[in-house]
Coordinates of C-alpha atoms and ligand atoms in Angstrom, one line a residue:
X86 CA 0.3 -0.3 0.1
X87 CA 1.8 3.0 -0.5
X88 CA 2.2 5.9 2.2
X89 CA -0.1 9.2 1.9
X90 CA 3.3 11.1 1.2
X91 CA 3.8 9.2 -2.0
X92 CA 2.9 10.8 -4.8
X93 CA 2.9 8.4 -7.5
X94 CA 2.3 5.3 -8.6
X95 CA 5.4 2.4 -8.4
X96 CA 5.0 1.3 -12.2
X97 CA 4.6 5.2 -14.0
X98 CA 7.2 6.3 -15.6
X99 CA 7.8 10.6 -15.1
X100 CA 8.5 12.7 -17.1
X101 CA 12.7 13.6 -16.9
X102 CA 13.2 16.0 -14.5
X103 CA 14.0 19.1 -16.4
X104 CA 11.0 18.5 -18.9
X105 CA 8.5 18.4 -15.9
X106 CA 10.3 21.1 -14.7
X107 CA 9.1 23.3 -17.8
X108 CA 5.7 22.5 -18.2
X109 CA 5.6 23.4 -14.8
X110 CA 7.5 26.4 -15.2
X111 CA 5.5 27.9 -18.4
X112 CA 2.3 26.9 -15.8
X113 CA 0.9 24.4 -18.1
X114 CA 1.0 21.8 -15.4
X115 CA -1.4 23.6 -13.0
X116 CA -0.8 21.5 -10.0
X117 CA -4.9 21.7 -9.7
X118 CA -6.4 17.4 -9.4
X119 CA -10.4 17.2 -11.6
X120 CA -11.6 17.6 -7.2
X121 CA -10.3 20.7 -6.5
X122 CA -11.2 21.6 -10.3
X123 CA -14.6 19.9 -9.8
X124 CA -15.3 22.0 -5.7
X125 CA -14.0 25.2 -7.3
X126 CA -17.5 25.4 -10.5
X127 CA -19.7 23.9 -7.4
X128 CA -18.9 26.5 -5.6
X129 CA -19.2 29.7 -8.0
X130 CA -21.4 28.4 -9.8
X131 CA -23.9 25.5 -7.5
X132 CA -27.6 25.5 -9.9
X133 CA -25.9 25.3 -12.8
X134 CA -27.0 22.3 -14.3
X135 CA -23.9 19.9 -14.9
X136 CA -24.7 16.4 -15.1
X137 CA -28.2 15.2 -17.2
X138 CA -28.9 12.0 -18.4
X139 CA -32.9 10.2 -19.6
X140 CA -33.2 9.4 -16.1
X141 CA -31.0 12.3 -14.0
X142 CA -30.0 16.0 -14.3
X143 CA -27.8 17.6 -11.2
X144 CA -26.4 21.2 -11.0
X145 CA -22.9 21.4 -9.6
X146 CA -23.1 21.6 -5.7
X147 CA -25.1 17.8 -6.5
X148 CA -22.5 16.2 -8.4
X149 CA -20.3 18.0 -5.9
X150 CA -21.9 16.8 -2.8
X151 CA -23.1 13.1 -4.1
X152 CA -19.0 12.9 -5.2
X153 CA -17.7 13.1 -2.0
X154 CA -20.5 11.7 0.1
X155 CA -19.9 8.4 -1.7
X156 CA -15.5 8.5 -1.7
X157 CA -16.5 9.0 2.1
X158 CA -18.7 5.7 1.9
X159 CA -16.2 4.1 0.0
X160 CA -13.5 5.1 2.3
X161 CA -15.3 3.8 4.8
X162 CA -15.0 0.5 2.4
X163 CA -11.7 0.9 3.2
X164 CA -10.7 1.5 -0.1
X165 CA -8.0 4.3 0.1
X166 CA -5.5 6.0 -2.1
X167 CA -3.4 4.6 -4.7
X168 CA -5.7 1.9 -5.5
X169 CA -7.3 0.7 -8.6
X170 CA -11.2 0.4 -9.0
X171 CA -12.2 -1.1 -12.4
X172 CA -15.0 0.9 -13.3
X173 CA -17.3 -0.7 -16.1
X174 CA -20.1 1.3 -16.6
X175 CA -22.4 2.5 -19.3
X176 CA -23.2 6.3 -20.4
X177 CA -24.7 6.9 -17.6
X178 CA -24.7 10.5 -14.8
X179 CA -23.2 7.6 -12.4
X180 CA -20.7 7.4 -14.0
X181 CA -19.5 10.9 -13.3
X182 CA -20.2 10.8 -9.2
X183 CA -17.8 7.8 -9.3
X184 CA -15.4 8.7 -11.6
X185 CA -15.3 11.4 -9.1
X186 CA -15.4 9.7 -6.2
X187 CA -12.5 8.5 -6.8
X188 CA -10.2 10.9 -7.5
X189 CA -11.6 13.4 -4.0
X190 CA -10.5 9.2 -2.9
X191 CA -7.3 9.8 -4.6
X192 CA -8.3 6.1 -5.7
X193 CA -7.4 5.5 -9.4
X194 CA -10.5 4.5 -11.6
X195 CA -8.9 1.8 -14.6
X196 CA -12.0 2.9 -17.6
X197 CA -13.3 -0.2 -18.9
X198 CA -15.9 0.0 -21.7
X199 CA -18.8 -1.9 -21.3
X200 CA -17.7 -4.0 -24.3
X201 CA -15.6 -5.4 -22.5
X202 CA -15.9 -9.1 -20.6
X203 CA -13.4 -11.8 -18.8
X204 CA -10.8 -11.9 -21.5
X205 CA -10.1 -8.5 -21.2
X206 CA -11.5 -7.1 -18.0
X207 CA -9.7 -10.7 -16.2
X208 CA -6.1 -9.6 -17.4
X209 CA -6.8 -5.7 -17.3
X210 CA -7.8 -6.5 -13.5
X211 CA -4.9 -8.7 -12.6
X212 CA -2.1 -6.0 -14.5
X213 CA -3.8 -3.3 -12.2
X214 CA -3.8 -5.1 -9.2
X215 CA -7.5 -3.8 -8.5
X216 CA -9.0 -4.2 -5.0
X217 CA -13.1 -3.0 -6.5
X218 CA -14.7 -3.4 -9.9
X219 CA -17.7 -0.9 -9.8
X220 CA -20.5 -2.2 -12.6
X221 CA -23.9 -1.8 -13.7
X222 CA -26.7 -4.7 -13.0
X223 CA -28.4 -5.7 -16.1
X224 CA -27.9 -3.8 -19.2
X225 CA -28.5 -4.0 -23.0
X226 CA -29.1 -7.2 -21.8
X227 CA -26.3 -7.9 -21.3
X228 CA -25.4 -9.1 -17.4
X229 CA -22.1 -6.9 -15.9
X230 CA -23.2 -8.1 -12.4
X231 CA -22.0 -11.9 -12.9
X232 CA -19.5 -10.8 -15.2
X233 CA -18.4 -8.4 -12.3
X234 CA -18.0 -11.8 -10.2
X235 CA -17.0 -13.7 -12.9
X236 CA -13.4 -12.3 -12.9
X237 CA -13.4 -12.0 -8.7
X238 CA -13.3 -15.9 -8.8
X239 CA -10.3 -15.1 -11.2
X240 CA -8.5 -11.9 -9.7
X241 CA -6.9 -12.6 -6.1
X242 CA -6.6 -8.6 -5.0
X243 CA -10.2 -8.2 -5.8
X244 CA -12.1 -7.9 -3.0
X245 CA -15.3 -5.6 -3.6
X246 CA -17.7 -6.0 -6.3
X247 CA -20.0 -2.5 -6.4
X248 CA -23.7 -2.3 -8.1
X249 CA -25.1 0.7 -9.5
X250 CA -28.6 -0.7 -10.0
X251 CA -31.9 0.7 -11.3
X252 CA -34.8 0.1 -9.5
X253 CA -36.4 -3.0 -8.3
X254 CA -32.7 -4.8 -9.2
X255 CA -31.3 -6.2 -6.1
X256 CA -26.8 -6.6 -6.0
X257 CA -26.3 -10.7 -6.9
X258 CA -24.6 -12.8 -4.1
X259 CA -21.3 -11.3 -2.6
X260 CA -21.9 -7.3 -4.6
X261 CA -22.6 -4.8 -3.0
X262 CA -25.2 -1.9 -3.8
X263 CA -23.9 1.3 -4.2
X264 CA -26.4 3.5 -2.5
X265 CA -25.0 1.8 0.7
X266 CA -22.5 3.8 1.0
X267 CA -23.7 7.6 0.3
X268 CA -22.4 8.9 3.6
X269 CA -22.2 12.1 5.6
X270 CA -19.7 13.9 3.5
X271 CA -16.2 13.8 6.1
X272 CA -13.1 15.5 5.2
X273 CA -10.2 12.5 3.1
X274 CA -7.4 12.7 3.2
X275 CA -5.7 15.2 0.2
X276 CA -4.8 14.5 -3.0
X277 CA -1.4 15.8 -5.2
X278 CA -1.9 17.0 -8.7
X279 CA 1.0 15.0 -9.7
X280 CA -0.3 12.0 -8.7
X281 CA -1.9 9.4 -11.2
X282 CA -5.2 10.2 -11.9
X283 CA -6.5 6.6 -13.1
X284 CA -5.8 4.5 -15.3
X285 CA -7.0 4.1 -19.1
X286 CA -6.5 1.4 -22.0
X287 CA -4.4 1.3 -24.5
X288 CA -6.5 0.8 -28.0
X289 CA -5.9 -3.2 -29.4
X290 CA -3.1 -4.6 -27.2
X291 CA -1.4 -8.1 -27.1
X292 CA -0.1 -10.0 -24.0
X293 CA -0.1 -8.0 -20.5
X294 CA -2.6 -5.3 -21.2
X295 CA -0.7 -1.7 -21.9
X296 CA -2.5 0.8 -19.4
X297 CA -1.8 4.1 -19.8
X298 CA -1.1 6.4 -16.3
X299 CA -1.9 10.1 -16.3
X300 CA -1.7 12.8 -13.8
X301 CA -3.9 15.2 -13.1
X302 CA -1.3 17.8 -14.0
X303 CA -0.7 16.4 -17.8
X304 CA -4.3 15.6 -18.1
X305 CA -5.9 18.4 -16.9
X306 CA -4.0 20.5 -19.2
X307 CA -5.1 18.4 -22.6
X308 CA -8.2 19.1 -20.7
X309 CA -8.1 22.8 -20.5
X310 CA -5.9 23.1 -23.9
X311 CA -8.6 21.3 -26.2
X312 CA -11.5 23.5 -24.2
X313 CA -10.2 26.1 -25.9
X314 CA -9.9 24.9 -29.1
X315 CA -13.1 23.6 -29.3
X316 CA -14.1 26.9 -27.8
X317 CA -16.0 25.7 -24.8
X318 CA -17.5 27.7 -22.1
X319 CA -20.4 28.0 -19.8
X320 CA -23.5 27.0 -22.7
X321 CA -21.9 24.4 -23.9
X322 CA -24.3 20.9 -23.5
X323 CA -21.4 18.3 -24.8
X324 CA -22.3 15.1 -25.3
X325 CA -21.0 11.8 -24.4
X326 CA -22.2 10.0 -27.2
X327 CA -19.0 7.1 -27.4
X328 CA -18.5 4.4 -24.5
X329 CA -17.7 7.5 -22.3
X330 CA -14.8 6.0 -20.6
X331 CA -12.2 6.0 -23.8
X332 CA -10.8 9.4 -23.9
X333 CA -12.3 10.8 -26.8
X334 CA -15.3 11.7 -24.9
X335 CA -13.2 12.1 -22.2
X336 CA -12.0 14.0 -22.1
X337 CA -11.3 14.9 -26.5
X338 CA -12.8 17.7 -24.8
X339 CA -15.0 15.9 -23.6
X340 CA -17.4 15.4 -20.2
X341 CA -14.1 16.3 -18.8
X342 CA -13.1 19.4 -21.1
X343 CA -17.9 20.7 -20.3
X344 CA -17.2 20.5 -16.7
X345 CA -13.7 22.4 -17.0
X346 CA -15.9 24.9 -18.8
X347 CA -19.1 24.7 -16.0
X348 CA -21.1 23.6 -18.9
X349 CA -22.9 20.9 -19.3
X350 CA -22.7 16.9 -19.7
X351 CA -25.2 15.0 -21.8
X352 CA -25.1 11.8 -21.9
X353 CA -26.8 9.1 -24.2
X354 CA -27.8 5.0 -23.3
X355 CA -26.6 4.5 -27.4
X356 CA -25.5 6.6 -30.4
X357 CA -28.0 5.6 -33.0
X358 CA -29.8 8.7 -34.4
X359 CA -33.1 7.1 -33.4
X360 CA -31.9 8.1 -29.3
X361 CA -29.4 10.6 -30.3
X362 CA -31.2 13.1 -32.0
X363 CA -33.9 13.4 -29.8
X364 CA -31.7 14.0 -26.4
X365 CA -29.6 16.6 -28.8
X366 CA -33.3 18.6 -28.4
X367 CA -34.9 17.9 -26.2
X368 CA -31.0 18.6 -24.3
X369 CA -29.6 21.7 -26.3
X370 CA -26.5 19.4 -27.3
X371 CA -24.1 22.1 -29.0
X372 CA -21.3 19.7 -29.1
X373 CA -20.1 15.6 -29.4
X374 CA -17.8 13.5 -30.9
X375 CA -18.3 10.2 -33.5
X376 CA -16.7 7.5 -34.9
X377 CA -16.2 7.5 -38.6
X378 CA -19.1 4.6 -39.3
X379 CA -21.7 6.6 -36.6
X380 CA -21.4 10.4 -38.5
X381 CA -21.7 8.6 -41.3
X382 CA -25.0 7.0 -40.3
X383 CA -26.2 10.3 -38.9
X384 CA -24.9 11.5 -41.4
X385 CA -27.2 9.8 -43.7
X386 CA -30.4 9.8 -41.9
X387 CA -30.1 14.3 -41.4
X388 CA -29.8 13.9 -44.8
X389 CA -32.6 11.6 -46.0
X390 CA -35.2 14.0 -44.5
X391 CA -36.5 15.7 -41.3
X392 CA -35.2 15.2 -37.9
X393 CA -35.7 16.3 -35.1
X394 CA -33.8 19.3 -34.6
X395 CA -30.6 20.1 -34.1
X396 CA -30.2 23.0 -34.5
X397 CA -28.0 23.2 -31.5
X398 CA -25.5 21.6 -32.0
X399 CA -22.6 23.5 -33.7
X400 CA -19.6 21.7 -33.2
X401 CA -19.4 17.6 -34.5
X402 CA -15.8 16.0 -33.7
X403 CA -14.8 12.8 -35.8
X404 CA -12.1 10.8 -34.6
X405 CA -11.0 7.3 -33.3
X406 CA -10.2 6.1 -36.5
X407 CA -9.8 8.2 -40.2
X408 CA -12.6 9.2 -42.0
X409 CA -13.0 9.6 -46.1
X410 CA -13.1 13.2 -47.7
X411 CA -16.0 11.9 -49.0
X412 CA -17.5 11.9 -45.7
X413 CA -16.1 14.6 -44.4
X414 CA -17.7 17.2 -46.6
X415 CA -21.2 15.7 -46.2
X416 CA -20.7 16.2 -42.2
X417 CA -21.2 19.8 -41.9
X418 CA -24.5 20.1 -44.9
X419 CA -26.1 17.4 -44.0
X420 CA -25.9 18.0 -39.4
X421 CA -25.7 21.9 -40.4
X422 CA -22.9 22.1 -38.3
X423 CA -18.9 22.7 -37.2
X424 CA -17.2 19.8 -38.8
X425 CA -13.8 19.2 -37.0
X426 CA -11.2 16.1 -37.6
X427 CA -9.5 14.4 -33.8
X428 CA -6.1 12.1 -34.6
X429 CA -5.6 11.3 -31.4
X430 CA -4.8 8.3 -28.9
X431 CA -5.4 7.4 -25.3
X432 CA -1.1 7.7 -24.6
X433 CA -1.5 11.3 -24.6
X434 CA -1.1 13.7 -28.1
X435 CA -4.5 15.3 -29.2
X436 CA -4.6 16.5 -32.6
X437 CA -7.4 19.2 -33.9
X438 CA -8.4 21.1 -36.7
X439 CA -9.6 24.2 -35.5
X440 CA -13.3 25.6 -35.8
X441 CA -12.0 28.7 -38.6
X442 CA -9.4 25.9 -40.5
X443 CA -10.5 26.5 -44.1
X444 CA -13.0 23.4 -45.2
X445 CA -9.8 21.8 -47.2
X446 CA -8.1 21.7 -44.0
X447 CA -11.4 20.2 -42.5
X448 CA -12.0 17.4 -45.0
X449 CA -8.8 16.3 -45.8
X450 CA -7.1 16.4 -42.3
X451 CA -6.8 15.6 -39.3
X452 CA -5.1 18.6 -37.6
X453 CA -2.5 19.8 -36.3
X454 CA -0.8 18.4 -32.3
X455 CA -3.5 20.6 -29.1
X456 CA -0.1 22.5 -27.9
X457 CA 2.8 24.0 -29.5
X458 CA 4.3 22.4 -26.6
X459 CA 4.0 18.7 -28.5
X460 CA 6.6 17.8 -30.4
X461 CA 6.4 15.7 -32.8
X462 CA 9.1 13.5 -35.8
X463 CA 8.3 12.0 -38.5
X464 CA 10.7 9.1 -39.2
X465 CA 11.7 5.6 -40.7
X466 CA 11.8 2.3 -40.1
X467 CA 15.6 2.7 -38.7
X468 CA 14.5 6.7 -36.5
X469 CA 15.9 8.7 -39.3
X470 CA 13.9 12.0 -39.9
X471 CA 12.0 11.4 -43.4
X472 CA 11.6 15.1 -45.8
X473 CA 10.0 17.2 -45.2
X474 CA 6.1 16.1 -46.4
X475 CA 6.6 12.2 -46.8
X476 CA 5.4 9.7 -45.2
X477 CA 6.6 7.9 -42.1
X478 CA 6.0 6.8 -38.3
X479 CA 5.1 8.9 -36.5
X480 CA 6.9 9.7 -33.2
X481 CA 5.9 12.6 -30.0
X482 CA 6.5 14.2 -26.4
X483 CA 4.9 16.8 -25.0
X484 CA 3.0 17.6 -21.9
X485 CA 0.9 14.8 -21.9
X486 CA 2.1 11.9 -23.9
X487 CA 3.1 8.9 -21.3
X488 CA 6.6 8.6 -21.1
X489 CA 6.3 5.0 -20.6
X490 CA 2.8 2.1 -19.5
X491 CA 1.5 1.3 -16.5
X492 CA 5.4 -1.9 -15.1
X493 CA 6.0 -2.7 -18.8
X494 CA 9.1 -2.2 -19.4
X495 CA 8.4 -5.0 -22.4
X496 CA 6.1 -3.4 -24.6
X497 CA 7.6 -0.1 -23.2
X498 CA 10.9 -1.2 -25.6
X499 CA 7.9 -1.9 -28.1
X500 CA 6.7 1.4 -27.9
X501 CA 8.8 3.8 -26.8
X502 CA 12.9 5.2 -28.0
X503 CA 15.5 5.3 -26.2
X504 CA 15.0 8.9 -25.0
X505 CA 11.3 8.4 -24.1
X506 CA 9.4 9.9 -27.2
X507 CA 6.3 8.0 -27.8
X508 CA 5.8 5.2 -31.0
X509 CA 2.2 6.1 -32.5
X510 CA 2.5 3.5 -34.3
X511 CA 1.0 5.7 -37.3
X512 CA 2.2 6.1 -40.6
X513 CA 1.6 10.0 -41.4
X514 CA 2.7 12.9 -43.4
X515 CA 3.2 16.1 -42.3
X516 CA 2.1 19.1 -44.7
X517 CA 3.2 22.5 -45.2
X518 CA 0.5 24.3 -43.6
X519 CA 1.9 21.3 -40.3
X520 CA -1.2 19.6 -40.2
X521 CA -0.7 15.7 -40.1
X522 CA -2.6 13.3 -42.9
X523 CA -2.4 9.3 -41.3
X524 CA -2.2 7.1 -44.2
X525 CA -2.4 4.2 -41.3
X526 CA -0.8 1.5 -38.9
X527 CA 2.6 -0.1 -38.6
X528 CA 1.7 -2.1 -36.8
X529 CA -0.7 -5.2 -37.1
X530 CA -4.0 -3.8 -35.6
X531 CA -7.1 -3.2 -37.6
X532 CA -9.3 -0.1 -36.7
X533 CA -13.0 -1.8 -36.7
X534 CA -14.5 1.7 -36.9
X535 CA -12.4 2.8 -34.2
X536 CA -12.2 0.1 -31.6
X537 CA -8.4 -1.8 -32.4
X538 CA -8.1 -5.3 -32.8
X539 CA -4.5 -7.1 -32.2
X540 CA -4.3 -9.0 -35.4
X541 CA -1.7 -11.4 -32.8
X542 CA -4.2 -11.5 -30.5
X543 CA -7.2 -13.0 -32.2
X544 CA -4.6 -15.4 -34.6
X545 CA -3.9 -16.6 -31.5
X546 CA -7.6 -17.1 -29.8
X547 CA -8.2 -19.0 -33.5
X548 CA -6.1 -21.3 -33.0
X549 CA -7.2 -22.8 -29.7
X550 CA -10.1 -23.8 -31.6
X551 CA -9.5 -27.5 -32.9
X552 CA -10.7 -27.2 -36.6
X553 CA -8.2 -24.0 -37.1
X554 CA -4.6 -25.1 -38.3
X555 CA -3.5 -21.3 -38.2
X556 CA -5.3 -18.0 -38.5
X557 CA -4.4 -14.8 -39.8
X558 CA -5.8 -11.9 -39.4
X559 CA -6.2 -8.8 -41.7
X560 CA -8.5 -5.8 -42.3
X561 CA -10.1 -5.7 -45.6
X562 CA -11.3 -2.0 -46.7
X563 CA -15.1 -1.4 -46.1
X564 CA -17.0 2.2 -46.5
X565 CA -18.6 2.2 -43.8
X566 CA -16.4 1.0 -40.4
X567 CA -13.1 2.1 -43.0
X568 CA -12.0 -1.5 -42.1
X569 CA -13.7 -5.3 -41.5
X570 CA -12.4 -8.4 -39.6
X571 CA -11.1 -11.3 -42.2
X572 CA -10.0 -14.2 -40.5
X573 CA -8.1 -16.5 -43.4
X574 CA -8.4 -20.0 -42.2
X575 CA -6.0 -23.3 -42.7
X576 CA -8.1 -26.3 -41.4
X577 CA -6.4 -28.7 -39.7
X578 CA -9.3 -30.8 -41.9
X579 CA -9.3 -30.0 -45.5
X580 CA -12.9 -32.5 -45.8
X581 CA -13.9 -30.3 -42.1
X582 CA -14.5 -26.0 -43.4
X583 CA -14.4 -23.7 -40.4
X584 CA -17.9 -21.5 -41.5
X585 CA -17.9 -17.7 -40.4
X586 CA -21.0 -18.7 -37.9
X587 CA -18.5 -21.5 -36.2
X588 CA -16.0 -19.6 -35.7
X589 CA -18.1 -16.1 -34.5
X590 CA -19.8 -18.5 -31.7
X591 CA -16.5 -20.2 -30.7
X592 CA -14.5 -16.4 -30.0
X593 CA -17.8 -15.8 -28.8
X594 CA -17.3 -18.4 -26.5
X595 CA -13.7 -17.4 -25.3
X596 CA -15.6 -13.8 -23.3
X597 CA -13.8 -11.2 -25.4
X598 CA -15.1 -8.2 -26.8
X599 CA -18.6 -8.6 -29.8
X600 CA -16.1 -5.6 -31.6
X601 CA -13.9 -8.5 -31.8
X602 CA -15.5 -10.9 -33.7
X603 CA -14.3 -12.0 -37.4
X604 CA -16.9 -10.2 -39.9
X605 CA -15.5 -12.7 -42.8
X606 CA -13.7 -16.0 -42.7
X607 CA -11.6 -17.3 -45.8
X608 CA -11.0 -20.7 -45.9
X609 CA -7.7 -21.6 -47.8
X610 CA -5.9 -24.4 -48.2
X611 CA -2.6 -22.9 -47.5
X612 CA -1.2 -19.1 -47.2
X613 CA 0.9 -17.2 -50.0
X614 CA 4.6 -18.1 -50.0
X615 CA 6.6 -14.6 -48.8
X616 CA 9.4 -13.8 -51.0
X617 CA 12.7 -15.3 -49.1
X618 CA 10.3 -18.3 -48.1
X619 CA 10.5 -17.2 -44.4
X620 CA 7.3 -17.0 -42.1
X621 CA 7.0 -13.6 -41.5
X622 CA 3.6 -13.5 -40.1
X623 CA 3.8 -9.6 -40.6
X624 CA 4.5 -9.6 -44.7
X625 CA 1.9 -12.6 -44.5
X626 CA -1.0 -10.7 -43.0
X627 CA 0.8 -8.1 -46.1
X628 CA 0.4 -10.4 -49.3
X629 CA -3.7 -11.5 -47.5
X630 CA -5.1 -8.2 -47.8
X631 CA -3.7 -7.4 -50.3
X632 CA -5.9 -10.3 -52.0
X633 CA -8.4 -9.5 -49.8
X634 CA -8.7 -6.3 -51.3
X635 CA -8.6 -7.9 -54.3
X636 CA -11.3 -10.2 -54.0
X637 CA -14.1 -7.3 -52.8
X638 CA -12.8 -5.0 -55.3
X639 CA -14.0 -7.6 -57.7
X640 CA -17.0 -8.2 -55.6
X641 CA -17.7 -4.4 -56.0
X642 CA -16.7 -5.3 -60.1
X643 CA -19.4 -8.3 -60.4
X644 CA -21.9 -5.3 -58.7
Ligands
OOB166 C1 -8.1 7.2 -30.1 O1 -7.6 6.8 -29.0 P1 -6.6 5.7 -28.8 O2 -6.0 5.1 -27.7 O3 -8.5 4.6 -29.0 O4 -6.7 5.1 -30.2 C2 -5.3 5.9 -31.2 C3 -5.3 4.8 -32.4 C4 -4.6 6.3 -33.0 O5 -2.7 5.7 -32.4 C5 -4.4 6.2 -34.5 O6 -4.2 5.3 -35.0 C6 -5.8 5.6 -34.5 O7 -6.8 5.6 -32.9 N1 -7.1 6.9 -34.4 C7 -6.9 8.0 -36.3 C8 -8.2 8.7 -35.6 N2 -8.2 8.9 -34.1 C9 -7.6 8.0 -33.7 N3 -6.7 7.3 -36.6 C10 -6.5 8.1 -38.3 N4 -7.5 9.5 -37.7 C11 -7.9 9.8 -37.1 N5 -8.6 11.0 -37.0 O8 -8.3 7.0 -31.0 C12 -8.5 8.5 -30.0 C13 -8.0 9.6 -28.5 C14 -8.1 11.1 -27.7 C15 -9.3 11.9 -28.8 C16 -9.4 10.9 -30.6 C17 -9.1 9.4 -30.4

């Protein structure tokens, strides 16, 4: 357990002292915690609306009181500063309350997505040595309480399962209703702005989960700067449309940016136009963020005919995966908004097109770094900078980009340069005007509509299937999702060819997130041989990706 005076977490990689000093001197790291931000807002404008969803609406004073009350109750349960707590909640008001309660306490939320299943949560809880999990009961026909019980059974450090329940729901055996922990707020030991505030998950990872430790100081800087760029103020109503635990809706500028600006956070339980459009009208939403497939859905819906009144919506952000220029061009006119492209990563760096950029920049680039203190370079595979404007690997360091993963030296060796710059894994070019154009990923990930799937992880899973001799996962282009998951499978017995349904059933039964399910299975008797006769999976993937592209263009040609 941590000493109360210990400012950081063992396993956290700090910034080099000279850079840290510079970021403090420049007041980028301003020395405030998220708890202090909320307290300041609650004191300045207690009656202003902070949070609204379909069931709740809380003022700043109410949110602050609820968070402190819950923090006091959780302290009584024995959760202390520095402990890690898995949070797996859908987009509902209680998410914000729970996270701020943990911030008050100095305990670290570990942000899990509602789509995560035991195959993800068990390693995450293990790597974080989490002591508690806060989740809900049944939501969208899935029993999260049961999932939490499964995870607890497998992770020895997990002592508590706490549930945010709806009317009439009862906690499962061994779990507690979070309402039991709403105590009269008491003073809690102070937290420090240099403390790690939470653990975020890296998109697409294999083996030991890559956990991202962000401090109050560094994250709050990114939130402040994002809120400035997105021109948030107390009239802002930010709609959390994507799963709110993700870095994009959390902080770019997201719910934290809206609260920082004294605006309102609205949450929608589901991102489809049928649910979200009426909520935009009802709550007077001014800004939200989407991944490209959802942006396409919203645009098509708006182009198709009358919608609820969306006139309050001024800015629509699109990010998480590459937005095709063709779609980017349609979004503004269809929805009556200013489009903003956002290219970011949970590890840090976030790039934005600016709200007053010319339309050509907004539709055809992924923007430029948010901070003048972000340092970026585009290098070849040997780490040498490429010619200006040429494509290469994007590396970066800066005031809100991590220097290493949490307690994971192996991943650090791959993902950081010798001087601590983060290797983003993205292939980009930088235009003369400073804006970045993202060409793709260097690694073997499929980016399925913003959800990153590691080819290696899914291949390892398929290889457990008795009917599969070998498997290679590639991303195939898809007009809606950007990429879909194609599994090339060599059958163990050529007479028994695995079907898509069988493969999906198998993957589902391994308890992994639904977005990792292959969209297509191509059974092949042999994989193409690689040029030099070695079995480089990377080259195999490339060869199969080429052949998959050939297949899909052939299909298009037939149509
Ligand atoms: C966001 O964060 P992550 O950690 O889920 O994924 C980061 C990766 C990037 O390295 C890149 O490969 C891809 O997602 N990506 C984009 C993109 N935005 C993210 N690729 C092309 N164009 C874009 N606009 O996805 C994330 C975090 C904060 C803000 C926005 C997105």
